[in-house]
Amino acid sequence: MRATAVRRTALAACAASLALLATACGGSSDADAGDGKNDKGGAANGSSSAPEAPAPAKALTAAELEKATLAQGDVEGHKVAKAGPGDEVPADAVKVDKEACLPVAHAMYGVAQEGSVATTKRKVVSEPKADGKKPLEELTDGGVEDALKAAFDLTSTFVALTSYDKTAGPDAFAALKKAAVDCAGGFTVTTAGVPTKVASIADEKVSGGDESAAWTVTAEDDGDTVPFKLVALRKEGTVATFYAFNLAAGGGGSKFEVPTEVVAAQDKKLA
């Protein structure tokens, strides 16, 4: 690719990255009212922390859950914003071709399970790293390509925090873990009439809460695969789910890890 064309592409990538940050983090306050009631293929049975027998828990109220929800400044190097109306997916809009996989599909879209009392939702986006490199116009072709990759190396995580009454929280967590095992070989989820093929669910490592689990959820589209990270963390009767996507990894350019900084920050606020 000619140097001029590469530079133009890199500039477009930077603009797209900045637009993503503005969309995810602008125009909303950190406050969010509770909106609540609402071994296959070597995969996905793992919690890094062994669960103890759960005792019935009193659900956090909407106000208590709000205090425990991530806010701007809680995650270093990330922007935190309230999820908007466009991020809401009602439970009846999520359909699966395998009923056993519904808990995974719900976790992907932040849908609360039976017994929920209140829910808050946040979008958390990593900020571009300031590395002090040369201005774009001074870079060689190779340098511009590196800058292009860096511009897309942003991870966006959708966090849903839900309080449950009595044993509904542990039950929801257990149902998600079982579904991840049962659906390790893949399934199709349809949301608002748009199908998404999940090719596989594979175990990842994570820690925190009374129990926690994480997976790589690989989606497939016309032969191309796109990895997502799904994390669940339970603290007493409250369950947090995290669904993360990285722009660079989505284009097949690199791998990305479980958003441990985001998970740890939410775990700390629940402690």
PDB file of C-alpha atoms in Angstrom:
ATOM      1  CA  MET A   1       0.000   0.000   0.000  1.00  0.00           C
ATOM      2  CA  ARG A   2       1.342   3.453  -0.872  1.00  0.00           C
ATOM      3  CA  ALA A   3       2.425   5.616   2.064  1.00  0.00           C
ATOM      4  CA  THR A   4      -0.258   8.244   1.380  1.00  0.00           C
ATOM      5  CA  ALA A   5      -3.036   5.655   1.283  1.00  0.00           C
ATOM      6  CA  VAL A   6      -1.820   4.024   4.471  1.00  0.00           C
ATOM      7  CA  ARG A   7      -1.688   7.387   6.232  1.00  0.00           C
ATOM      8  CA  ARG A   8      -5.244   8.174   5.141  1.00  0.00           C
ATOM      9  CA  THR A   9      -6.404   4.791   6.422  1.00  0.00           C
ATOM     10  CA  ALA A  10      -4.662   5.377   9.734  1.00  0.00           C
ATOM     11  CA  LEU A  11      -6.270   8.783  10.085  1.00  0.00           C
ATOM     12  CA  ALA A  12      -9.667   7.243   9.429  1.00  0.00           C
ATOM     13  CA  ALA A  13      -8.974   4.600  12.071  1.00  0.00           C
ATOM     14  CA  CYS A  14      -8.025   7.244  14.620  1.00  0.00           C
ATOM     15  CA  ALA A  15     -11.200   9.164  13.838  1.00  0.00           C
ATOM     16  CA  ALA A  16     -13.268   6.009  14.237  1.00  0.00           C
ATOM     17  CA  SER A  17     -11.617   5.278  17.570  1.00  0.00           C
ATOM     18  CA  LEU A  18     -12.327   8.752  18.868  1.00  0.00           C
ATOM     19  CA  ALA A  19     -15.920   8.462  17.679  1.00  0.00           C
ATOM     20  CA  LEU A  20     -16.266   5.217  19.603  1.00  0.00           C
ATOM     21  CA  LEU A  21     -15.037   6.875  22.772  1.00  0.00           C
ATOM     22  CA  ALA A  22     -17.399   9.798  22.317  1.00  0.00           C
ATOM     23  CA  THR A  23     -20.365   7.498  21.696  1.00  0.00           C
ATOM     24  CA  ALA A  24     -19.596   5.268  24.632  1.00  0.00           C
ATOM     25  CA  CYS A  25     -18.710   7.948  27.121  1.00  0.00           C
ATOM     26  CA  GLY A  26     -20.303  11.248  26.175  1.00  0.00           C
ATOM     27  CA  GLY A  27     -23.635  12.839  26.836  1.00  0.00           C
ATOM     28  CA  SER A  28     -24.649  10.947  29.958  1.00  0.00           C
ATOM     29  CA  SER A  29     -24.059  11.146  33.662  1.00  0.00           C
ATOM     30  CA  ASP A  30     -22.689   8.327  35.773  1.00  0.00           C
ATOM     31  CA  ALA A  31     -26.014   7.978  37.563  1.00  0.00           C
ATOM     32  CA  ASP A  32     -28.258   5.086  36.520  1.00  0.00           C
ATOM     33  CA  ALA A  33     -31.588   4.311  38.093  1.00  0.00           C
ATOM     34  CA  GLY A  34     -32.285   0.654  38.906  1.00  0.00           C
ATOM     35  CA  ASP A  35     -34.393  -0.709  36.091  1.00  0.00           C
ATOM     36  CA  GLY A  36     -34.919  -4.050  37.496  1.00  0.00           C
ATOM     37  CA  LYS A  37     -37.490  -6.708  37.749  1.00  0.00           C
ATOM     38  CA  ASN A  38     -37.526  -8.074  35.363  1.00  0.00           C
ATOM     39  CA  ASP A  39     -16.963 -31.984  29.233  1.00  0.00           C
ATOM     40  CA  LYS A  40     -18.054 -30.557  25.781  1.00  0.00           C
ATOM     41  CA  GLY A  41     -15.100 -29.696  23.526  1.00  0.00           C
ATOM     42  CA  GLY A  42     -12.920 -28.842  26.526  1.00  0.00           C
ATOM     43  CA  ALA A  43     -15.045 -25.807  27.251  1.00  0.00           C
ATOM     44  CA  ALA A  44     -16.473 -23.628  29.734  1.00  0.00           C
ATOM     45  CA  ASN A  45     -17.113 -25.018  33.105  1.00  0.00           C
ATOM     46  CA  GLY A  46     -14.666 -22.895  35.002  1.00  0.00           C
ATOM     47  CA  SER A  47     -14.845 -20.641  37.926  1.00  0.00           C
ATOM     48  CA  SER A  48     -11.476 -19.632  39.234  1.00  0.00           C
ATOM     49  CA  SER A  49     -12.886 -19.360  42.747  1.00  0.00           C
ATOM     50  CA  ALA A  50     -14.527 -22.416  44.285  1.00  0.00           C
ATOM     51  CA  PRO A  51     -18.084 -21.549  45.368  1.00  0.00           C
ATOM     52  CA  GLU A  52     -19.297 -22.182  48.870  1.00  0.00           C
ATOM     53  CA  ALA A  53     -22.848 -23.312  49.557  1.00  0.00           C
ATOM     54  CA  PRO A  54     -24.826 -20.078  49.068  1.00  0.00           C
ATOM     55  CA  ALA A  55     -27.044 -18.814  51.851  1.00  0.00           C
ATOM     56  CA  PRO A  56     -30.222 -16.882  51.079  1.00  0.00           C
ATOM     57  CA  ALA A  57     -29.247 -13.262  50.461  1.00  0.00           C
ATOM     58  CA  LYS A  58     -31.154 -10.031  50.848  1.00  0.00           C
ATOM     59  CA  ALA A  59     -31.176  -8.202  47.549  1.00  0.00           C
ATOM     60  CA  LEU A  60     -29.535  -4.818  47.230  1.00  0.00           C
ATOM     61  CA  THR A  61     -32.078  -2.074  46.646  1.00  0.00           C
ATOM     62  CA  ALA A  62     -31.892   0.074  43.517  1.00  0.00           C
ATOM     63  CA  ALA A  63     -30.157   2.821  45.523  1.00  0.00           C
ATOM     64  CA  GLU A  64     -27.670   0.387  47.074  1.00  0.00           C
ATOM     65  CA  LEU A  65     -26.953  -1.185  43.701  1.00  0.00           C
ATOM     66  CA  GLU A  66     -26.320   2.251  42.204  1.00  0.00           C
ATOM     67  CA  LYS A  67     -23.635   2.916  44.811  1.00  0.00           C
ATOM     68  CA  ALA A  68     -22.023  -0.411  43.955  1.00  0.00           C
ATOM     69  CA  THR A  69     -22.038   0.269  40.210  1.00  0.00           C
ATOM     70  CA  LEU A  70     -18.943   1.403  38.318  1.00  0.00           C
ATOM     71  CA  ALA A  71     -18.599   5.154  37.825  1.00  0.00           C
ATOM     72  CA  GLN A  72     -16.154   7.377  35.953  1.00  0.00           C
ATOM     73  CA  GLY A  73     -12.779   7.242  37.719  1.00  0.00           C
ATOM     74  CA  ASP A  74     -13.225   3.725  39.096  1.00  0.00           C
ATOM     75  CA  VAL A  75     -11.215   2.045  36.314  1.00  0.00           C
ATOM     76  CA  GLU A  76      -7.846   3.602  35.520  1.00  0.00           C
ATOM     77  CA  GLY A  77      -7.298   4.181  31.811  1.00  0.00           C
ATOM     78  CA  HIS A  78     -10.980   3.657  30.965  1.00  0.00           C
ATOM     79  CA  LYS A  79     -14.034   5.789  30.358  1.00  0.00           C
ATOM     80  CA  VAL A  80     -17.226   4.738  32.157  1.00  0.00           C
ATOM     81  CA  ALA A  81     -20.673   5.837  31.015  1.00  0.00           C
ATOM     82  CA  LYS A  82     -24.273   4.930  31.662  1.00  0.00           C
ATOM     83  CA  ALA A  83     -25.788   2.655  29.045  1.00  0.00           C
ATOM     84  CA  GLY A  84     -28.447   4.357  26.974  1.00  0.00           C
ATOM     85  CA  PRO A  85     -31.872   3.291  25.691  1.00  0.00           C
ATOM     86  CA  GLY A  86     -30.279   1.882  22.564  1.00  0.00           C
ATOM     87  CA  ASP A  87     -28.326  -0.581  24.684  1.00  0.00           C
ATOM     88  CA  GLU A  88     -31.436  -2.067  26.291  1.00  0.00           C
ATOM     89  CA  VAL A  89     -32.455  -5.499  25.020  1.00  0.00           C
ATOM     90  CA  PRO A  90     -35.703  -6.900  26.481  1.00  0.00           C
ATOM     91  CA  ALA A  91     -35.714 -10.562  27.426  1.00  0.00           C
ATOM     92  CA  ASP A  92     -38.435 -11.433  24.923  1.00  0.00           C
ATOM     93  CA  ALA A  93     -36.306 -10.020  22.082  1.00  0.00           C
ATOM     94  CA  VAL A  94     -33.601 -12.663  22.624  1.00  0.00           C
ATOM     95  CA  LYS A  95     -34.257 -15.998  20.880  1.00  0.00           C
ATOM     96  CA  VAL A  96     -32.001 -19.061  20.676  1.00  0.00           C
ATOM     97  CA  ASP A  97     -32.100 -22.200  18.569  1.00  0.00           C
ATOM     98  CA  LYS A  98     -31.146 -24.264  21.635  1.00  0.00           C
ATOM     99  CA  GLU A  99     -33.143 -23.490  24.773  1.00  0.00           C
ATOM    100  CA  ALA A 100     -30.274 -24.633  27.016  1.00  0.00           C
ATOM    101  CA  CYS A 101     -28.184 -21.734  25.683  1.00  0.00           C
ATOM    102  CA  LEU A 102     -30.568 -18.958  26.711  1.00  0.00           C
ATOM    103  CA  PRO A 103     -28.645 -18.006  29.914  1.00  0.00           C
ATOM    104  CA  VAL A 104     -25.525 -17.362  27.808  1.00  0.00           C
ATOM    105  CA  ALA A 105     -27.468 -15.281  25.299  1.00  0.00           C
ATOM    106  CA  HIS A 106     -29.031 -13.278  28.132  1.00  0.00           C
ATOM    107  CA  ALA A 107     -25.606 -12.653  29.690  1.00  0.00           C
ATOM    108  CA  MET A 108     -24.295 -11.424  26.332  1.00  0.00           C
ATOM    109  CA  TYR A 109     -26.997  -8.737  26.252  1.00  0.00           C
ATOM    110  CA  GLY A 110     -27.168  -7.971  29.984  1.00  0.00           C
ATOM    111  CA  VAL A 111     -30.642  -9.447  30.475  1.00  0.00           C
ATOM    112  CA  ALA A 112     -31.589 -10.068  34.116  1.00  0.00           C
ATOM    113  CA  GLN A 113     -32.831 -13.489  35.160  1.00  0.00           C
ATOM    114  CA  GLU A 114     -35.830 -14.580  37.237  1.00  0.00           C
ATOM    115  CA  GLY A 115     -35.772 -13.205  40.784  1.00  0.00           C
ATOM    116  CA  SER A 116     -34.035  -9.944  39.881  1.00  0.00           C
ATOM    117  CA  VAL A 117     -34.793  -6.846  41.939  1.00  0.00           C
ATOM    118  CA  ALA A 118     -32.751  -4.082  40.290  1.00  0.00           C
ATOM    119  CA  THR A 119     -30.255  -3.675  37.455  1.00  0.00           C
ATOM    120  CA  THR A 120     -27.725  -1.038  36.414  1.00  0.00           C
ATOM    121  CA  LYS A 121     -25.763  -1.032  33.159  1.00  0.00           C
ATOM    122  CA  ARG A 122     -22.522   0.633  32.108  1.00  0.00           C
ATOM    123  CA  LYS A 123     -20.306   0.886  29.041  1.00  0.00           C
ATOM    124  CA  VAL A 124     -16.596   0.867  29.842  1.00  0.00           C
ATOM    125  CA  VAL A 125     -14.119   1.714  27.068  1.00  0.00           C
ATOM    126  CA  SER A 126     -10.333   1.593  27.305  1.00  0.00           C
ATOM    127  CA  GLU A 127      -8.565   4.818  26.387  1.00  0.00           C
ATOM    128  CA  PRO A 128      -5.919   4.946  23.635  1.00  0.00           C
ATOM    129  CA  LYS A 129      -2.422   4.610  25.009  1.00  0.00           C
ATOM    130  CA  ALA A 130      -0.279   7.750  24.765  1.00  0.00           C
ATOM    131  CA  ASP A 131       3.085   6.346  23.705  1.00  0.00           C
ATOM    132  CA  GLY A 132       4.872   9.457  22.500  1.00  0.00           C
ATOM    133  CA  LYS A 133       5.429   8.239  18.944  1.00  0.00           C
ATOM    134  CA  LYS A 134       6.152  10.498  15.975  1.00  0.00           C
ATOM    135  CA  PRO A 135       3.381  12.484  14.279  1.00  0.00           C
ATOM    136  CA  LEU A 136       1.509  10.396  11.714  1.00  0.00           C
ATOM    137  CA  GLU A 137       2.853  12.311   8.736  1.00  0.00           C
ATOM    138  CA  GLU A 138       6.449  11.479   9.761  1.00  0.00           C
ATOM    139  CA  LEU A 139       5.916   7.722  10.013  1.00  0.00           C
ATOM    140  CA  THR A 140       7.118   5.121   7.536  1.00  0.00           C
ATOM    141  CA  ASP A 141       4.629   2.691   6.016  1.00  0.00           C
ATOM    142  CA  GLY A 142       5.408   0.152   8.736  1.00  0.00           C
ATOM    143  CA  GLY A 143       5.033   2.766  11.422  1.00  0.00           C
ATOM    144  CA  VAL A 144       1.680   3.861  10.051  1.00  0.00           C
ATOM    145  CA  GLU A 145       0.447   0.275  10.062  1.00  0.00           C
ATOM    146  CA  ASP A 146       1.489  -0.028  13.711  1.00  0.00           C
ATOM    147  CA  ALA A 147      -0.331   3.220  14.474  1.00  0.00           C
ATOM    148  CA  LEU A 148      -3.381   1.874  12.679  1.00  0.00           C
ATOM    149  CA  LYS A 149      -3.396  -1.247  14.852  1.00  0.00           C
ATOM    150  CA  ALA A 150      -2.923   0.833  18.003  1.00  0.00           C
ATOM    151  CA  ALA A 151      -5.820   3.091  17.045  1.00  0.00           C
ATOM    152  CA  PHE A 152      -8.118   0.084  16.932  1.00  0.00           C
ATOM    153  CA  ASP A 153      -6.716  -1.545  20.076  1.00  0.00           C
ATOM    154  CA  LEU A 154      -9.668  -0.429  22.201  1.00  0.00           C
ATOM    155  CA  THR A 155     -11.745  -2.760  24.357  1.00  0.00           C
ATOM    156  CA  SER A 156     -15.381  -1.936  25.007  1.00  0.00           C
ATOM    157  CA  THR A 157     -17.077  -3.790  27.877  1.00  0.00           C
ATOM    158  CA  PHE A 158     -20.798  -3.844  28.578  1.00  0.00           C
ATOM    159  CA  VAL A 159     -21.369  -4.356  32.307  1.00  0.00           C
ATOM    160  CA  ALA A 160     -24.729  -5.361  33.768  1.00  0.00           C
ATOM    161  CA  LEU A 161     -25.027  -5.454  37.561  1.00  0.00           C
ATOM    162  CA  THR A 162     -28.149  -7.157  38.920  1.00  0.00           C
ATOM    163  CA  SER A 163     -29.317  -7.745  42.471  1.00  0.00           C
ATOM    164  CA  TYR A 164     -31.333 -10.867  43.204  1.00  0.00           C
ATOM    165  CA  ASP A 165     -33.442 -11.920  46.153  1.00  0.00           C
ATOM    166  CA  LYS A 166     -32.778 -15.006  48.299  1.00  0.00           C
ATOM    167  CA  THR A 167     -31.042 -17.735  46.251  1.00  0.00           C
ATOM    168  CA  ALA A 168     -31.906 -16.301  42.819  1.00  0.00           C
ATOM    169  CA  GLY A 169     -28.409 -14.811  42.393  1.00  0.00           C
ATOM    170  CA  PRO A 170     -26.523 -18.076  42.936  1.00  0.00           C
ATOM    171  CA  ASP A 171     -29.136 -19.849  40.847  1.00  0.00           C
ATOM    172  CA  ALA A 172     -28.619 -17.432  37.945  1.00  0.00           C
ATOM    173  CA  PHE A 173     -24.845 -17.823  38.163  1.00  0.00           C
ATOM    174  CA  ALA A 174     -25.103 -21.622  38.234  1.00  0.00           C
ATOM    175  CA  ALA A 175     -27.480 -21.617  35.267  1.00  0.00           C
ATOM    176  CA  LEU A 176     -25.037 -19.527  33.219  1.00  0.00           C
ATOM    177  CA  LYS A 177     -22.129 -21.859  34.004  1.00  0.00           C
ATOM    178  CA  LYS A 178     -24.177 -24.909  33.032  1.00  0.00           C
ATOM    179  CA  ALA A 179     -25.328 -23.261  29.813  1.00  0.00           C
ATOM    180  CA  ALA A 180     -21.725 -22.445  28.871  1.00  0.00           C
ATOM    181  CA  VAL A 181     -20.843 -26.122  29.204  1.00  0.00           C
ATOM    182  CA  ASP A 182     -23.936 -27.363  27.387  1.00  0.00           C
ATOM    183  CA  CYS A 183     -23.446 -24.899  24.528  1.00  0.00           C
ATOM    184  CA  ALA A 184     -19.668 -25.116  24.120  1.00  0.00           C
ATOM    185  CA  GLY A 185     -20.151 -26.364  20.571  1.00  0.00           C
ATOM    186  CA  GLY A 186     -22.111 -23.279  19.552  1.00  0.00           C
ATOM    187  CA  PHE A 187     -25.643 -22.029  18.974  1.00  0.00           C
ATOM    188  CA  THR A 188     -27.481 -19.255  17.183  1.00  0.00           C
ATOM    189  CA  VAL A 189     -28.967 -16.265  18.982  1.00  0.00           C
ATOM    190  CA  THR A 190     -31.408 -13.913  17.263  1.00  0.00           C
ATOM    191  CA  THR A 191     -31.981 -10.426  18.609  1.00  0.00           C
ATOM    192  CA  ALA A 192     -34.548  -8.098  17.067  1.00  0.00           C
ATOM    193  CA  GLY A 193     -34.661 -10.408  14.063  1.00  0.00           C
ATOM    194  CA  VAL A 194     -30.887 -10.401  13.484  1.00  0.00           C
ATOM    195  CA  PRO A 195     -29.186 -13.810  13.894  1.00  0.00           C
ATOM    196  CA  THR A 196     -25.691 -14.242  15.338  1.00  0.00           C
ATOM    197  CA  LYS A 197     -23.929 -17.583  15.114  1.00  0.00           C
ATOM    198  CA  VAL A 198     -21.851 -18.474  18.163  1.00  0.00           C
ATOM    199  CA  ALA A 199     -19.273 -20.987  16.929  1.00  0.00           C
ATOM    200  CA  SER A 200     -17.805 -21.955  20.306  1.00  0.00           C
ATOM    201  CA  ILE A 201     -17.504 -21.135  23.994  1.00  0.00           C
ATOM    202  CA  ALA A 202     -14.118 -21.758  25.641  1.00  0.00           C
ATOM    203  CA  ASP A 203     -12.979 -21.454  29.222  1.00  0.00           C
ATOM    204  CA  GLU A 204     -10.941 -18.465  30.440  1.00  0.00           C
ATOM    205  CA  LYS A 205      -9.424 -17.589  33.813  1.00  0.00           C
ATOM    206  CA  VAL A 206     -10.727 -14.900  36.147  1.00  0.00           C
ATOM    207  CA  SER A 207     -10.963 -14.273  39.880  1.00  0.00           C
ATOM    208  CA  GLY A 208     -13.155 -12.293  42.251  1.00  0.00           C
ATOM    209  CA  GLY A 209     -16.381 -12.274  44.214  1.00  0.00           C
ATOM    210  CA  ASP A 210     -17.753 -15.334  45.980  1.00  0.00           C
ATOM    211  CA  GLU A 211     -17.474 -17.116  42.646  1.00  0.00           C
ATOM    212  CA  SER A 212     -16.544 -16.119  39.125  1.00  0.00           C
ATOM    213  CA  ALA A 213     -16.174 -17.579  35.652  1.00  0.00           C
ATOM    214  CA  ALA A 214     -15.070 -16.378  32.221  1.00  0.00           C
ATOM    215  CA  TRP A 215     -15.201 -17.540  28.632  1.00  0.00           C
ATOM    216  CA  THR A 216     -14.192 -16.621  25.109  1.00  0.00           C
ATOM    217  CA  VAL A 217     -17.337 -16.538  22.998  1.00  0.00           C
ATOM    218  CA  THR A 218     -16.400 -16.847  19.330  1.00  0.00           C
ATOM    219  CA  ALA A 219     -18.939 -15.558  16.829  1.00  0.00           C
ATOM    220  CA  GLU A 220     -18.856 -16.476  13.151  1.00  0.00           C
ATOM    221  CA  ASP A 221     -19.963 -14.471  10.126  1.00  0.00           C
ATOM    222  CA  ASP A 222     -19.430 -15.679   6.550  1.00  0.00           C
ATOM    223  CA  GLY A 223     -16.437 -17.744   7.617  1.00  0.00           C
ATOM    224  CA  ASP A 224     -14.830 -14.964   9.641  1.00  0.00           C
ATOM    225  CA  THR A 225     -14.541 -15.400  13.399  1.00  0.00           C
ATOM    226  CA  VAL A 226     -14.793 -12.669  16.006  1.00  0.00           C
ATOM    227  CA  PRO A 227     -13.859 -13.243  19.669  1.00  0.00           C
ATOM    228  CA  PHE A 228     -15.734 -11.783  22.613  1.00  0.00           C
ATOM    229  CA  LYS A 229     -14.995 -12.157  26.321  1.00  0.00           C
ATOM    230  CA  LEU A 230     -17.845 -13.023  28.689  1.00  0.00           C
ATOM    231  CA  VAL A 231     -17.363 -12.841  32.466  1.00  0.00           C
ATOM    232  CA  ALA A 232     -19.734 -13.510  35.353  1.00  0.00           C
ATOM    233  CA  LEU A 233     -19.002 -12.564  38.948  1.00  0.00           C
ATOM    234  CA  ARG A 234     -21.266 -13.172  41.957  1.00  0.00           C
ATOM    235  CA  LYS A 235     -21.030 -11.471  45.343  1.00  0.00           C
ATOM    236  CA  GLU A 236     -23.748 -12.736  47.679  1.00  0.00           C
ATOM    237  CA  GLY A 237     -27.043 -12.026  45.877  1.00  0.00           C
ATOM    238  CA  THR A 238     -25.584  -9.697  43.237  1.00  0.00           C
ATOM    239  CA  VAL A 239     -24.362 -10.902  39.836  1.00  0.00           C
ATOM    240  CA  ALA A 240     -22.247  -8.852  37.426  1.00  0.00           C
ATOM    241  CA  THR A 241     -21.839  -9.840  33.786  1.00  0.00           C
ATOM    242  CA  PHE A 242     -19.220  -8.372  31.476  1.00  0.00           C
ATOM    243  CA  TYR A 243     -19.305  -8.705  27.681  1.00  0.00           C
ATOM    244  CA  ALA A 244     -16.216  -7.330  25.958  1.00  0.00           C
ATOM    245  CA  PHE A 245     -15.139  -6.687  22.373  1.00  0.00           C
ATOM    246  CA  ASN A 246     -11.849  -5.388  21.006  1.00  0.00           C
ATOM    247  CA  LEU A 247     -11.788  -3.542  17.670  1.00  0.00           C
ATOM    248  CA  ALA A 248      -8.340  -4.800  16.676  1.00  0.00           C
ATOM    249  CA  ALA A 249      -9.156  -8.408  17.599  1.00  0.00           C
ATOM    250  CA  GLY A 250     -12.468  -8.120  15.766  1.00  0.00           C
ATOM    251  CA  GLY A 251     -10.576  -7.408  12.576  1.00  0.00           C
ATOM    252  CA  GLY A 252      -8.370 -10.432  13.100  1.00  0.00           C
ATOM    253  CA  GLY A 253      -5.352  -8.246  13.780  1.00  0.00           C
ATOM    254  CA  SER A 254      -4.587  -9.277  17.350  1.00  0.00           C
ATOM    255  CA  LYS A 255      -5.749 -11.132  20.417  1.00  0.00           C
ATOM    256  CA  PHE A 256      -7.171  -9.519  23.510  1.00  0.00           C
ATOM    257  CA  GLU A 257      -7.522 -10.604  27.098  1.00  0.00           C
ATOM    258  CA  VAL A 258     -10.344 -10.750  29.605  1.00  0.00           C
ATOM    259  CA  PRO A 259     -10.924  -7.148  30.836  1.00  0.00           C
ATOM    260  CA  THR A 260      -9.492  -7.920  34.276  1.00  0.00           C
ATOM    261  CA  GLU A 261      -9.137  -4.245  35.269  1.00  0.00           C
ATOM    262  CA  VAL A 262     -12.861  -3.709  34.765  1.00  0.00           C
ATOM    263  CA  VAL A 263     -13.766  -6.921  36.590  1.00  0.00           C
ATOM    264  CA  ALA A 264     -11.468  -6.080  39.515  1.00  0.00           C
ATOM    265  CA  ALA A 265     -12.868  -2.569  39.819  1.00  0.00           C
ATOM    266  CA  GLN A 266     -16.449  -3.866  39.944  1.00  0.00           C
ATOM    267  CA  ASP A 267     -15.462  -6.575  42.422  1.00  0.00           C
ATOM    268  CA  LYS A 268     -13.924  -3.920  44.671  1.00  0.00           C
ATOM    269  CA  LYS A 269     -17.124  -1.865  44.690  1.00  0.00           C
ATOM    270  CA  LEU A 270     -19.147  -4.940  45.637  1.00  0.00           C
ATOM    271  CA  ALA A 271     -16.829  -5.896  48.492  1.00  0.00           C
TER     272      ALA A 271
END
